[in-house]
Amino acid sequence: MAFAAAPSPIPSRTQYVLEAIKHAILTGQLPPGKPLVETELAALYGVSKTPVREALKTLAGTGLVVMSQYKGATVRTVDAAMAREVYDVRLLLEPEALRRTITRRASLDAAGLALATADTAADQAERSLANREFHRALYLPCGNPLLARMLDEVRDQAALVSTVAWSAEPSWRREADEHRRILHLAEAGDADGAARALHDHIASFVQRAFPEDAQ
């Protein structure tokens, strides 16, 4: 009996380059609008241009990189319109996903662990990654894999918005307090209260970072 071949994993060199470029983008080492030259990145990471090219294509698919026939690849630029577009998706989907997670009485241990990691983070990069894991731990157990995947698809873009906003005005202490309140309500089984708190948390961040009168 013949079995279908499993999908081929991303080659290890491509994965290495992908994670390295993503980390550089999400920590501000490669700022928005920065050209991503294949030869330069290949030399930096000690690989050929092929894994660099494949990594950039993948990052373009996640929204972190923009590919242009004439300009090549660049780090995506963050402006108010882009930020509100990404956060609008989160506002529509993430509170409902959390409500379902709580209703299902799914474990929130991963969210607590991520919150503790963020509190003891050594730098902005580690804190940003922990914050992303906190939010994912709230929506991942919602019981609807498609809903979770849709939110996963905007995670990197949301992180890019946060990186730009934090560079202008670090607000992670306030966000940490809001995270603790959300988790407290969720652990208490208050689905509506936790969903409202999460909605307010997401909305207030983008309003502070990209106020309407700044357009």
JSON list of N, CA and C in Angstrom, two decimals, residues 101-179:
[
{"chain": "A", "resi": 101, "resn": "THR", "atom": "N", "xyz": [-12.36, 30.37, 24.67]},
{"chain": "A", "resi": 101, "resn": "THR", "atom": "CA", "xyz": [-11.38, 29.64, 25.48]},
{"chain": "A", "resi": 101, "resn": "THR", "atom": "C", "xyz": [-11.87, 29.50, 26.92]},
{"chain": "A", "resi": 102, "resn": "ILE", "atom": "N", "xyz": [-12.40, 30.59, 27.47]},
{"chain": "A", "resi": 102, "resn": "ILE", "atom": "CA", "xyz": [-12.88, 30.57, 28.86]},
{"chain": "A", "resi": 102, "resn": "ILE", "atom": "C", "xyz": [-14.12, 29.71, 28.99]},
{"chain": "A", "resi": 103, "resn": "THR", "atom": "N", "xyz": [-15.03, 29.83, 28.04]},
{"chain": "A", "resi": 103, "resn": "THR", "atom": "CA", "xyz": [-16.26, 29.03, 28.07]},
{"chain": "A", "resi": 103, "resn": "THR", "atom": "C", "xyz": [-15.95, 27.54, 28.03]},
{"chain": "A", "resi": 104, "resn": "ARG", "atom": "N", "xyz": [-14.91, 27.17, 27.30]},
{"chain": "A", "resi": 104, "resn": "ARG", "atom": "CA", "xyz": [-14.51, 25.76, 27.21]},
{"chain": "A", "resi": 104, "resn": "ARG", "atom": "C", "xyz": [-13.74, 25.30, 28.44]},
{"chain": "A", "resi": 105, "resn": "ARG", "atom": "N", "xyz": [-13.42, 26.25, 29.31]},
{"chain": "A", "resi": 105, "resn": "ARG", "atom": "CA", "xyz": [-12.63, 25.97, 30.51]},
{"chain": "A", "resi": 105, "resn": "ARG", "atom": "C", "xyz": [-11.28, 25.37, 30.14]},
{"chain": "A", "resi": 106, "resn": "ALA", "atom": "N", "xyz": [-10.70, 25.88, 29.08]},
{"chain": "A", "resi": 106, "resn": "ALA", "atom": "CA", "xyz": [-9.39, 25.42, 28.64]},
{"chain": "A", "resi": 106, "resn": "ALA", "atom": "C", "xyz": [-8.31, 25.94, 29.58]},
{"chain": "A", "resi": 107, "resn": "SER", "atom": "N", "xyz": [-7.19, 25.24, 29.63]},
{"chain": "A", "resi": 107, "resn": "SER", "atom": "CA", "xyz": [-6.09, 25.64, 30.50]},
{"chain": "A", "resi": 107, "resn": "SER", "atom": "C", "xyz": [-5.50, 26.98, 30.07]},
{"chain": "A", "resi": 108, "resn": "LEU", "atom": "N", "xyz": [-5.20, 27.81, 31.06]},
{"chain": "A", "resi": 108, "resn": "LEU", "atom": "CA", "xyz": [-4.56, 29.11, 30.81]},
{"chain": "A", "resi": 108, "resn": "LEU", "atom": "C", "xyz": [-3.14, 29.14, 31.38]},
{"chain": "A", "resi": 109, "resn": "ASP", "atom": "N", "xyz": [-2.61, 27.96, 31.66]},
{"chain": "A", "resi": 109, "resn": "ASP", "atom": "CA", "xyz": [-1.27, 27.87, 32.26]},
{"chain": "A", "resi": 109, "resn": "ASP", "atom": "C", "xyz": [-0.22, 28.51, 31.36]},
{"chain": "A", "resi": 110, "resn": "ALA", "atom": "N", "xyz": [-0.34, 28.30, 30.05]},
{"chain": "A", "resi": 110, "resn": "ALA", "atom": "CA", "xyz": [0.65, 28.85, 29.11]},
{"chain": "A", "resi": 110, "resn": "ALA", "atom": "C", "xyz": [0.64, 30.38, 29.14]},
{"chain": "A", "resi": 111, "resn": "ALA", "atom": "N", "xyz": [-0.54, 30.97, 29.34]},
{"chain": "A", "resi": 111, "resn": "ALA", "atom": "CA", "xyz": [-0.64, 32.43, 29.41]},
{"chain": "A", "resi": 111, "resn": "ALA", "atom": "C", "xyz": [0.06, 32.94, 30.66]},
{"chain": "A", "resi": 112, "resn": "GLY", "atom": "N", "xyz": [-0.12, 32.24, 31.77]},
{"chain": "A", "resi": 112, "resn": "GLY", "atom": "CA", "xyz": [0.55, 32.63, 33.01]},
{"chain": "A", "resi": 112, "resn": "GLY", "atom": "C", "xyz": [2.06, 32.53, 32.89]},
{"chain": "A", "resi": 113, "resn": "LEU", "atom": "N", "xyz": [2.53, 31.48, 32.22]},
{"chain": "A", "resi": 113, "resn": "LEU", "atom": "CA", "xyz": [3.96, 31.30, 32.02]},
{"chain": "A", "resi": 113, "resn": "LEU", "atom": "C", "xyz": [4.53, 32.41, 31.14]},
{"chain": "A", "resi": 114, "resn": "ALA", "atom": "N", "xyz": [3.81, 32.76, 30.08]},
{"chain": "A", "resi": 114, "resn": "ALA", "atom": "CA", "xyz": [4.27, 33.83, 29.19]},
{"chain": "A", "resi": 114, "resn": "ALA", "atom": "C", "xyz": [4.32, 35.16, 29.92]},
{"chain": "A", "resi": 115, "resn": "LEU", "atom": "N", "xyz": [3.34, 35.40, 30.77]},
{"chain": "A", "resi": 115, "resn": "LEU", "atom": "CA", "xyz": [3.31, 36.66, 31.54]},
{"chain": "A", "resi": 115, "resn": "LEU", "atom": "C", "xyz": [4.50, 36.74, 32.48]},
{"chain": "A", "resi": 116, "resn": "ALA", "atom": "N", "xyz": [4.83, 35.62, 33.13]},
{"chain": "A", "resi": 116, "resn": "ALA", "atom": "CA", "xyz": [5.99, 35.59, 34.02]},
{"chain": "A", "resi": 116, "resn": "ALA", "atom": "C", "xyz": [7.28, 35.81, 33.25]},
{"chain": "A", "resi": 117, "resn": "THR", "atom": "N", "xyz": [7.36, 35.24, 32.05]},
{"chain": "A", "resi": 117, "resn": "THR", "atom": "CA", "xyz": [8.55, 35.41, 31.22]},
{"chain": "A", "resi": 117, "resn": "THR", "atom": "C", "xyz": [8.72, 36.87, 30.80]},
{"chain": "A", "resi": 118, "resn": "ALA", "atom": "N", "xyz": [7.61, 37.51, 30.45]},
{"chain": "A", "resi": 118, "resn": "ALA", "atom": "CA", "xyz": [7.66, 38.93, 30.06]},
{"chain": "A", "resi": 118, "resn": "ALA", "atom": "C", "xyz": [8.12, 39.79, 31.23]},
{"chain": "A", "resi": 119, "resn": "ASP", "atom": "N", "xyz": [7.66, 39.47, 32.44]},
{"chain": "A", "resi": 119, "resn": "ASP", "atom": "CA", "xyz": [8.01, 40.26, 33.62]},
{"chain": "A", "resi": 119, "resn": "ASP", "atom": "C", "xyz": [9.51, 40.20, 33.92]},
{"chain": "A", "resi": 120, "resn": "THR", "atom": "N", "xyz": [10.16, 39.10, 33.55]},
{"chain": "A", "resi": 120, "resn": "THR", "atom": "CA", "xyz": [11.58, 38.93, 33.88]},
{"chain": "A", "resi": 120, "resn": "THR", "atom": "C", "xyz": [12.46, 39.02, 32.63]},
{"chain": "A", "resi": 121, "resn": "ALA", "atom": "N", "xyz": [11.90, 39.53, 31.53]},
{"chain": "A", "resi": 121, "resn": "ALA", "atom": "CA", "xyz": [12.65, 39.59, 30.27]},
{"chain": "A", "resi": 121, "resn": "ALA", "atom": "C", "xyz": [13.90, 40.45, 30.41]},
{"chain": "A", "resi": 122, "resn": "ALA", "atom": "N", "xyz": [14.95, 40.01, 29.73]},
{"chain": "A", "resi": 122, "resn": "ALA", "atom": "CA", "xyz": [16.22, 40.73, 29.80]},
{"chain": "A", "resi": 122, "resn": "ALA", "atom": "C", "xyz": [16.28, 41.92, 28.86]},
{"chain": "A", "resi": 123, "resn": "ASP", "atom": "N", "xyz": [15.49, 41.88, 27.81]},
{"chain": "A", "resi": 123, "resn": "ASP", "atom": "CA", "xyz": [15.51, 42.98, 26.84]},
{"chain": "A", "resi": 123, "resn": "ASP", "atom": "C", "xyz": [14.18, 43.06, 26.11]},
{"chain": "A", "resi": 124, "resn": "GLN", "atom": "N", "xyz": [14.06, 44.06, 25.23]},
{"chain": "A", "resi": 124, "resn": "GLN", "atom": "CA", "xyz": [12.81, 44.29, 24.51]},
{"chain": "A", "resi": 124, "resn": "GLN", "atom": "C", "xyz": [12.44, 43.12, 23.61]},
{"chain": "A", "resi": 125, "resn": "ALA", "atom": "N", "xyz": [13.43, 42.51, 22.99]},
{"chain": "A", "resi": 125, "resn": "ALA", "atom": "CA", "xyz": [13.16, 41.39, 22.09]},
{"chain": "A", "resi": 125, "resn": "ALA", "atom": "C", "xyz": [12.50, 40.24, 22.83]},
{"chain": "A", "resi": 126, "resn": "GLU", "atom": "N", "xyz": [13.07, 39.88, 23.98]},
{"chain": "A", "resi": 126, "resn": "GLU", "atom": "CA", "xyz": [12.52, 38.78, 24.77]},
{"chain": "A", "resi": 126, "resn": "GLU", "atom": "C", "xyz": [11.13, 39.13, 25.29]},
{"chain": "A", "resi": 127, "resn": "ARG", "atom": "N", "xyz": [10.96, 40.38, 25.70]},
{"chain": "A", "resi": 127, "resn": "ARG", "atom": "CA", "xyz": [9.66, 40.82, 26.22]},
{"chain": "A", "resi": 127, "resn": "ARG", "atom": "C", "xyz": [8.59, 40.78, 25.12]},
{"chain": "A", "resi": 128, "resn": "SER", "atom": "N", "xyz": [8.97, 41.23, 23.92]},
{"chain": "A", "resi": 128, "resn": "SER", "atom": "CA", "xyz": [8.04, 41.22, 22.80]},
{"chain": "A", "resi": 128, "resn": "SER", "atom": "C", "xyz": [7.59, 39.81, 22.45]},
{"chain": "A", "resi": 129, "resn": "LEU", "atom": "N", "xyz": [8.55, 38.87, 22.43]},
{"chain": "A", "resi": 129, "resn": "LEU", "atom": "CA", "xyz": [8.22, 37.48, 22.13]},
{"chain": "A", "resi": 129, "resn": "LEU", "atom": "C", "xyz": [7.29, 36.90, 23.20]},
{"chain": "A", "resi": 130, "resn": "ALA", "atom": "N", "xyz": [7.56, 37.22, 24.46]},
{"chain": "A", "resi": 130, "resn": "ALA", "atom": "CA", "xyz": [6.72, 36.73, 25.55]},
{"chain": "A", "resi": 130, "resn": "ALA", "atom": "C", "xyz": [5.31, 37.31, 25.47]},
{"chain": "A", "resi": 131, "resn": "ASN", "atom": "N", "xyz": [5.19, 38.58, 25.11]},
{"chain": "A", "resi": 131, "resn": "ASN", "atom": "CA", "xyz": [3.88, 39.20, 24.97]},
{"chain": "A", "resi": 131, "resn": "ASN", "atom": "C", "xyz": [3.08, 38.53, 23.85]},
{"chain": "A", "resi": 132, "resn": "ARG", "atom": "N", "xyz": [3.75, 38.21, 22.76]},
{"chain": "A", "resi": 132, "resn": "ARG", "atom": "CA", "xyz": [3.08, 37.52, 21.65]},
{"chain": "A", "resi": 132, "resn": "ARG", "atom": "C", "xyz": [2.57, 36.15, 22.11]},
{"chain": "A", "resi": 133, "resn": "GLU", "atom": "N", "xyz": [3.40, 35.45, 22.91]},
{"chain": "A", "resi": 133, "resn": "GLU", "atom": "CA", "xyz": [3.00, 34.13, 23.39]},
{"chain": "A", "resi": 133, "resn": "GLU", "atom": "C", "xyz": [1.84, 34.24, 24.38]},
{"chain": "A", "resi": 134, "resn": "PHE", "atom": "N", "xyz": [1.80, 35.33, 25.16]},
{"chain": "A", "resi": 134, "resn": "PHE", "atom": "CA", "xyz": [0.69, 35.53, 26.08]},
{"chain": "A", "resi": 134, "resn": "PHE", "atom": "C", "xyz": [-0.62, 35.61, 25.32]},
{"chain": "A", "resi": 135, "resn": "HIS", "atom": "N", "xyz": [-0.66, 36.45, 24.30]},
{"chain": "A", "resi": 135, "resn": "HIS", "atom": "CA", "xyz": [-1.89, 36.60, 23.53]},
{"chain": "A", "resi": 135, "resn": "HIS", "atom": "C", "xyz": [-2.26, 35.30, 22.83]},
{"chain": "A", "resi": 136, "resn": "ARG", "atom": "N", "xyz": [-1.28, 34.61, 22.30]},
{"chain": "A", "resi": 136, "resn": "ARG", "atom": "CA", "xyz": [-1.56, 33.36, 21.59]},
{"chain": "A", "resi": 136, "resn": "ARG", "atom": "C", "xyz": [-2.10, 32.29, 22.54]},
{"chain": "A", "resi": 137, "resn": "ALA", "atom": "N", "xyz": [-1.59, 32.29, 23.77]},
{"chain": "A", "resi": 137, "resn": "ALA", "atom": "CA", "xyz": [-2.06, 31.32, 24.75]},
{"chain": "A", "resi": 137, "resn": "ALA", "atom": "C", "xyz": [-3.52, 31.56, 25.13]},
{"chain": "A", "resi": 138, "resn": "LEU", "atom": "N", "xyz": [-4.00, 32.79, 24.94]},
{"chain": "A", "resi": 138, "resn": "LEU", "atom": "CA", "xyz": [-5.40, 33.10, 25.24]},
{"chain": "A", "resi": 138, "resn": "LEU", "atom": "C", "xyz": [-6.33, 32.63, 24.13]},
{"chain": "A", "resi": 139, "resn": "TYR", "atom": "N", "xyz": [-5.89, 32.75, 22.86]},
{"chain": "A", "resi": 139, "resn": "TYR", "atom": "CA", "xyz": [-6.81, 32.41, 21.78]},
{"chain": "A", "resi": 139, "resn": "TYR", "atom": "C", "xyz": [-6.62, 31.02, 21.19]},
{"chain": "A", "resi": 140, "resn": "LEU", "atom": "N", "xyz": [-5.43, 30.42, 21.38]},
{"chain": "A", "resi": 140, "resn": "LEU", "atom": "CA", "xyz": [-5.16, 29.13, 20.74]},
{"chain": "A", "resi": 140, "resn": "LEU", "atom": "C", "xyz": [-6.12, 28.03, 21.20]},
{"chain": "A", "resi": 141, "resn": "PRO", "atom": "N", "xyz": [-6.51, 27.96, 22.49]},
{"chain": "A", "resi": 141, "resn": "PRO", "atom": "CA", "xyz": [-7.41, 26.88, 22.93]},
{"chain": "A", "resi": 141, "resn": "PRO", "atom": "C", "xyz": [-8.90, 27.18, 22.70]},
{"chain": "A", "resi": 142, "resn": "CYS", "atom": "N", "xyz": [-9.22, 28.10, 21.78]},
{"chain": "A", "resi": 142, "resn": "CYS", "atom": "CA", "xyz": [-10.61, 28.54, 21.61]},
{"chain": "A", "resi": 142, "resn": "CYS", "atom": "C", "xyz": [-11.53, 27.46, 21.05]},
{"chain": "A", "resi": 143, "resn": "GLY", "atom": "N", "xyz": [-10.95, 26.38, 20.51]},
{"chain": "A", "resi": 143, "resn": "GLY", "atom": "CA", "xyz": [-11.77, 25.30, 19.98]},
{"chain": "A", "resi": 143, "resn": "GLY", "atom": "C", "xyz": [-12.08, 25.42, 18.50]},
{"chain": "A", "resi": 144, "resn": "ASN", "atom": "N", "xyz": [-11.62, 26.50, 17.87]},
{"chain": "A", "resi": 144, "resn": "ASN", "atom": "CA", "xyz": [-11.84, 26.70, 16.44]},
{"chain": "A", "resi": 144, "resn": "ASN", "atom": "C", "xyz": [-10.47, 26.90, 15.77]},
{"chain": "A", "resi": 145, "resn": "PRO", "atom": "N", "xyz": [-9.91, 25.84, 15.19]},
{"chain": "A", "resi": 145, "resn": "PRO", "atom": "CA", "xyz": [-8.57, 25.93, 14.61]},
{"chain": "A", "resi": 145, "resn": "PRO", "atom": "C", "xyz": [-8.46, 27.01, 13.53]},
{"chain": "A", "resi": 146, "resn": "LEU", "atom": "N", "xyz": [-9.52, 27.22, 12.75]},
{"chain": "A", "resi": 146, "resn": "LEU", "atom": "CA", "xyz": [-9.47, 28.23, 11.70]},
{"chain": "A", "resi": 146, "resn": "LEU", "atom": "C", "xyz": [-9.35, 29.63, 12.30]},
{"chain": "A", "resi": 147, "resn": "LEU", "atom": "N", "xyz": [-10.11, 29.88, 13.35]},
{"chain": "A", "resi": 147, "resn": "LEU", "atom": "CA", "xyz": [-10.04, 31.16, 14.03]},
{"chain": "A", "resi": 147, "resn": "LEU", "atom": "C", "xyz": [-8.64, 31.40, 14.58]},
{"chain": "A", "resi": 148, "resn": "ALA", "atom": "N", "xyz": [-8.05, 30.37, 15.17]},
{"chain": "A", "resi": 148, "resn": "ALA", "atom": "CA", "xyz": [-6.70, 30.49, 15.73]},
{"chain": "A", "resi": 148, "resn": "ALA", "atom": "C", "xyz": [-5.68, 30.76, 14.62]},
{"chain": "A", "resi": 149, "resn": "ARG", "atom": "N", "xyz": [-5.84, 30.09, 13.48]},
{"chain": "A", "resi": 149, "resn": "ARG", "atom": "CA", "xyz": [-4.91, 30.29, 12.38]},
{"chain": "A", "resi": 149, "resn": "ARG", "atom": "C", "xyz": [-5.02, 31.71, 11.81]},
{"chain": "A", "resi": 150, "resn": "MET", "atom": "N", "xyz": [-6.23, 32.23, 11.74]},
{"chain": "A", "resi": 150, "resn": "MET", "atom": "CA", "xyz": [-6.42, 33.60, 11.24]},
{"chain": "A", "resi": 150, "resn": "MET", "atom": "C", "xyz": [-5.69, 34.60, 12.14]},
{"chain": "A", "resi": 151, "resn": "LEU", "atom": "N", "xyz": [-5.75, 34.38, 13.44]},
{"chain": "A", "resi": 151, "resn": "LEU", "atom": "CA", "xyz": [-5.05, 35.27, 14.36]},
{"chain": "A", "resi": 151, "resn": "LEU", "atom": "C", "xyz": [-3.54, 35.07, 14.28]},
{"chain": "A", "resi": 152, "resn": "ASP", "atom": "N", "xyz": [-3.12, 33.83, 14.06]},
{"chain": "A", "resi": 152, "resn": "ASP", "atom": "CA", "xyz": [-1.69, 33.57, 13.88]},
{"chain": "A", "resi": 152, "resn": "ASP", "atom": "C", "xyz": [-1.13, 34.34, 12.69]},
{"chain": "A", "resi": 153, "resn": "GLU", "atom": "N", "xyz": [-1.95, 34.49, 11.66]},
{"chain": "A", "resi": 153, "resn": "GLU", "atom": "CA", "xyz": [-1.49, 35.13, 10.43]},
{"chain": "A", "resi": 153, "resn": "GLU", "atom": "C", "xyz": [-1.17, 36.62, 10.61]},
{"chain": "A", "resi": 154, "resn": "VAL", "atom": "N", "xyz": [-1.73, 37.25, 11.63]},
{"chain": "A", "resi": 154, "resn": "VAL", "atom": "CA", "xyz": [-1.42, 38.68, 11.84]},
{"chain": "A", "resi": 154, "resn": "VAL", "atom": "C", "xyz": [-0.48, 38.90, 13.01]},
{"chain": "A", "resi": 155, "resn": "ARG", "atom": "N", "xyz": [0.01, 37.83, 13.62]},
{"chain": "A", "resi": 155, "resn": "ARG", "atom": "CA", "xyz": [0.89, 37.97, 14.79]},
{"chain": "A", "resi": 155, "resn": "ARG", "atom": "C", "xyz": [2.15, 38.76, 14.47]},
{"chain": "A", "resi": 156, "resn": "ASP", "atom": "N", "xyz": [2.82, 38.41, 13.38]},
{"chain": "A", "resi": 156, "resn": "ASP", "atom": "CA", "xyz": [4.08, 39.08, 13.05]},
{"chain": "A", "resi": 156, "resn": "ASP", "atom": "C", "xyz": [3.87, 40.55, 12.72]},
{"chain": "A", "resi": 157, "resn": "GLN", "atom": "N", "xyz": [2.79, 40.85, 12.01]},
{"chain": "A", "resi": 157, "resn": "GLN", "atom": "CA", "xyz": [2.51, 42.24, 11.68]},
{"chain": "A", "resi": 157, "resn": "GLN", "atom": "C", "xyz": [2.19, 43.05, 12.93]},
{"chain": "A", "resi": 158, "resn": "ALA", "atom": "N", "xyz": [1.45, 42.44, 13.85]},
{"chain": "A", "resi": 158, "resn": "ALA", "atom": "CA", "xyz": [1.14, 43.12, 15.11]},
{"chain": "A", "resi": 158, "resn": "ALA", "atom": "C", "xyz": [2.42, 43.36, 15.91]},
{"chain": "A", "resi": 159, "resn": "ALA", "atom": "N", "xyz": [3.34, 42.40, 15.87]},
{"chain": "A", "resi": 159, "resn": "ALA", "atom": "CA", "xyz": [4.61, 42.55, 16.58]},
{"chain": "A", "resi": 159, "resn": "ALA", "atom": "C", "xyz": [5.44, 43.67, 15.96]},
{"chain": "A", "resi": 160, "resn": "LEU", "atom": "N", "xyz": [5.38, 43.81, 14.64]},
{"chain": "A", "resi": 160, "resn": "LEU", "atom": "CA", "xyz": [6.10, 44.89, 13.96]},
{"chain": "A", "resi": 160, "resn": "LEU", "atom": "C", "xyz": [5.54, 46.24, 14.38]},
{"chain": "A", "resi": 161, "resn": "VAL", "atom": "N", "xyz": [4.22, 46.34, 14.47]},
{"chain": "A", "resi": 161, "resn": "VAL", "atom": "CA", "xyz": [3.60, 47.59, 14.94]},
{"chain": "A", "resi": 161, "resn": "VAL", "atom": "C", "xyz": [4.08, 47.90, 16.36]},
{"chain": "A", "resi": 162, "resn": "SER", "atom": "N", "xyz": [4.11, 46.89, 17.22]},
{"chain": "A", "resi": 162, "resn": "SER", "atom": "CA", "xyz": [4.55, 47.09, 18.60]},
{"chain": "A", "resi": 162, "resn": "SER", "atom": "C", "xyz": [5.99, 47.56, 18.66]},
{"chain": "A", "resi": 163, "resn": "THR", "atom": "N", "xyz": [6.85, 46.97, 17.82]},
{"chain": "A", "resi": 163, "resn": "THR", "atom": "CA", "xyz": [8.27, 47.34, 17.80]},
{"chain": "A", "resi": 163, "resn": "THR", "atom": "C", "xyz": [8.44, 48.81, 17.48]},
{"chain": "A", "resi": 164, "resn": "VAL", "atom": "N", "xyz": [7.71, 49.27, 16.46]},
{"chain": "A", "resi": 164, "resn": "VAL", "atom": "CA", "xyz": [7.79, 50.68, 16.06]},
{"chain": "A", "resi": 164, "resn": "VAL", "atom": "C", "xyz": [7.23, 51.58, 17.16]},
{"chain": "A", "resi": 165, "resn": "ALA", "atom": "N", "xyz": [6.10, 51.18, 17.74]},
{"chain": "A", "resi": 165, "resn": "ALA", "atom": "CA", "xyz": [5.48, 52.00, 18.78]},
{"chain": "A", "resi": 165, "resn": "ALA", "atom": "C", "xyz": [6.35, 52.08, 20.03]},
{"chain": "A", "resi": 166, "resn": "TRP", "atom": "N", "xyz": [6.93, 50.96, 20.43]},
{"chain": "A", "resi": 166, "resn": "TRP", "atom": "CA", "xyz": [7.78, 50.93, 21.62]},
{"chain": "A", "resi": 166, "resn": "TRP", "atom": "C", "xyz": [9.03, 51.77, 21.44]},
{"chain": "A", "resi": 167, "resn": "SER", "atom": "N", "xyz": [9.55, 51.84, 20.20]},
{"chain": "A", "resi": 167, "resn": "SER", "atom": "CA", "xyz": [10.75, 52.64, 19.97]},
{"chain": "A", "resi": 167, "resn": "SER", "atom": "C", "xyz": [10.47, 54.13, 20.18]},
{"chain": "A", "resi": 168, "resn": "ALA", "atom": "N", "xyz": [9.22, 54.53, 19.95]},
{"chain": "A", "resi": 168, "resn": "ALA", "atom": "CA", "xyz": [8.83, 55.92, 20.14]},
{"chain": "A", "resi": 168, "resn": "ALA", "atom": "C", "xyz": [8.42, 56.20, 21.58]},
{"chain": "A", "resi": 169, "resn": "GLU", "atom": "N", "xyz": [7.69, 55.27, 22.17]},
{"chain": "A", "resi": 169, "resn": "GLU", "atom": "CA", "xyz": [7.21, 55.46, 23.55]},
{"chain": "A", "resi": 169, "resn": "GLU", "atom": "C", "xyz": [7.00, 54.10, 24.20]},
{"chain": "A", "resi": 170, "resn": "PRO", "atom": "N", "xyz": [7.99, 53.63, 24.96]},
{"chain": "A", "resi": 170, "resn": "PRO", "atom": "CA", "xyz": [7.86, 52.34, 25.64]},
{"chain": "A", "resi": 170, "resn": "PRO", "atom": "C", "xyz": [6.65, 52.34, 26.58]},
{"chain": "A", "resi": 171, "resn": "SER", "atom": "N", "xyz": [5.76, 51.39, 26.37]},
{"chain": "A", "resi": 171, "resn": "SER", "atom": "CA", "xyz": [4.56, 51.33, 27.21]},
{"chain": "A", "resi": 171, "resn": "SER", "atom": "C", "xyz": [4.34, 49.93, 27.77]},
{"chain": "A", "resi": 172, "resn": "TRP", "atom": "N", "xyz": [5.42, 49.16, 27.83]},
{"chain": "A", "resi": 172, "resn": "TRP", "atom": "CA", "xyz": [5.26, 47.76, 28.21]},
{"chain": "A", "resi": 172, "resn": "TRP", "atom": "C", "xyz": [4.81, 47.58, 29.66]},
{"chain": "A", "resi": 173, "resn": "ARG", "atom": "N", "xyz": [5.15, 48.52, 30.55]},
{"chain": "A", "resi": 173, "resn": "ARG", "atom": "CA", "xyz": [4.71, 48.38, 31.95]},
{"chain": "A", "resi": 173, "resn": "ARG", "atom": "C", "xyz": [3.18, 48.47, 32.03]},
{"chain": "A", "resi": 174, "resn": "ARG", "atom": "N", "xyz": [2.62, 49.44, 31.33]},
{"chain": "A", "resi": 174, "resn": "ARG", "atom": "CA", "xyz": [1.17, 49.57, 31.32]},
{"chain": "A", "resi": 174, "resn": "ARG", "atom": "C", "xyz": [0.52, 48.33, 30.70]},
{"chain": "A", "resi": 175, "resn": "GLU", "atom": "N", "xyz": [1.09, 47.85, 29.62]},
{"chain": "A", "resi": 175, "resn": "GLU", "atom": "CA", "xyz": [0.55, 46.67, 28.96]},
{"chain": "A", "resi": 175, "resn": "GLU", "atom": "C", "xyz": [0.65, 45.44, 29.85]},
{"chain": "A", "resi": 176, "resn": "ALA", "atom": "N", "xyz": [1.71, 45.35, 30.63]},
{"chain": "A", "resi": 176, "resn": "ALA", "atom": "CA", "xyz": [1.87, 44.22, 31.55]},
{"chain": "A", "resi": 176, "resn": "ALA", "atom": "C", "xyz": [0.76, 44.22, 32.60]},
{"chain": "A", "resi": 177, "resn": "ASP", "atom": "N", "xyz": [0.43, 45.40, 33.11]},
{"chain": "A", "resi": 177, "resn": "ASP", "atom": "CA", "xyz": [-0.66, 45.50, 34.09]},
{"chain": "A", "resi": 177, "resn": "ASP", "atom": "C", "xyz": [-2.00, 45.09, 33.46]},
{"chain": "A", "resi": 178, "resn": "GLU", "atom": "N", "xyz": [-2.20, 45.50, 32.20]},
{"chain": "A", "resi": 178, "resn": "GLU", "atom": "CA", "xyz": [-3.43, 45.12, 31.51]},
{"chain": "A", "resi": 178, "resn": "GLU", "atom": "C", "xyz": [-3.47, 43.62, 31.26]},
{"chain": "A", "resi": 179, "resn": "HIS", "atom": "N", "xyz": [-2.34, 43.03, 30.94]},
{"chain": "A", "resi": 179, "resn": "HIS", "atom": "CA", "xyz": [-2.27, 41.58, 30.75]},
{"chain": "A", "resi": 179, "resn": "HIS", "atom": "C", "xyz": [-2.66, 40.85, 32.03]}
]
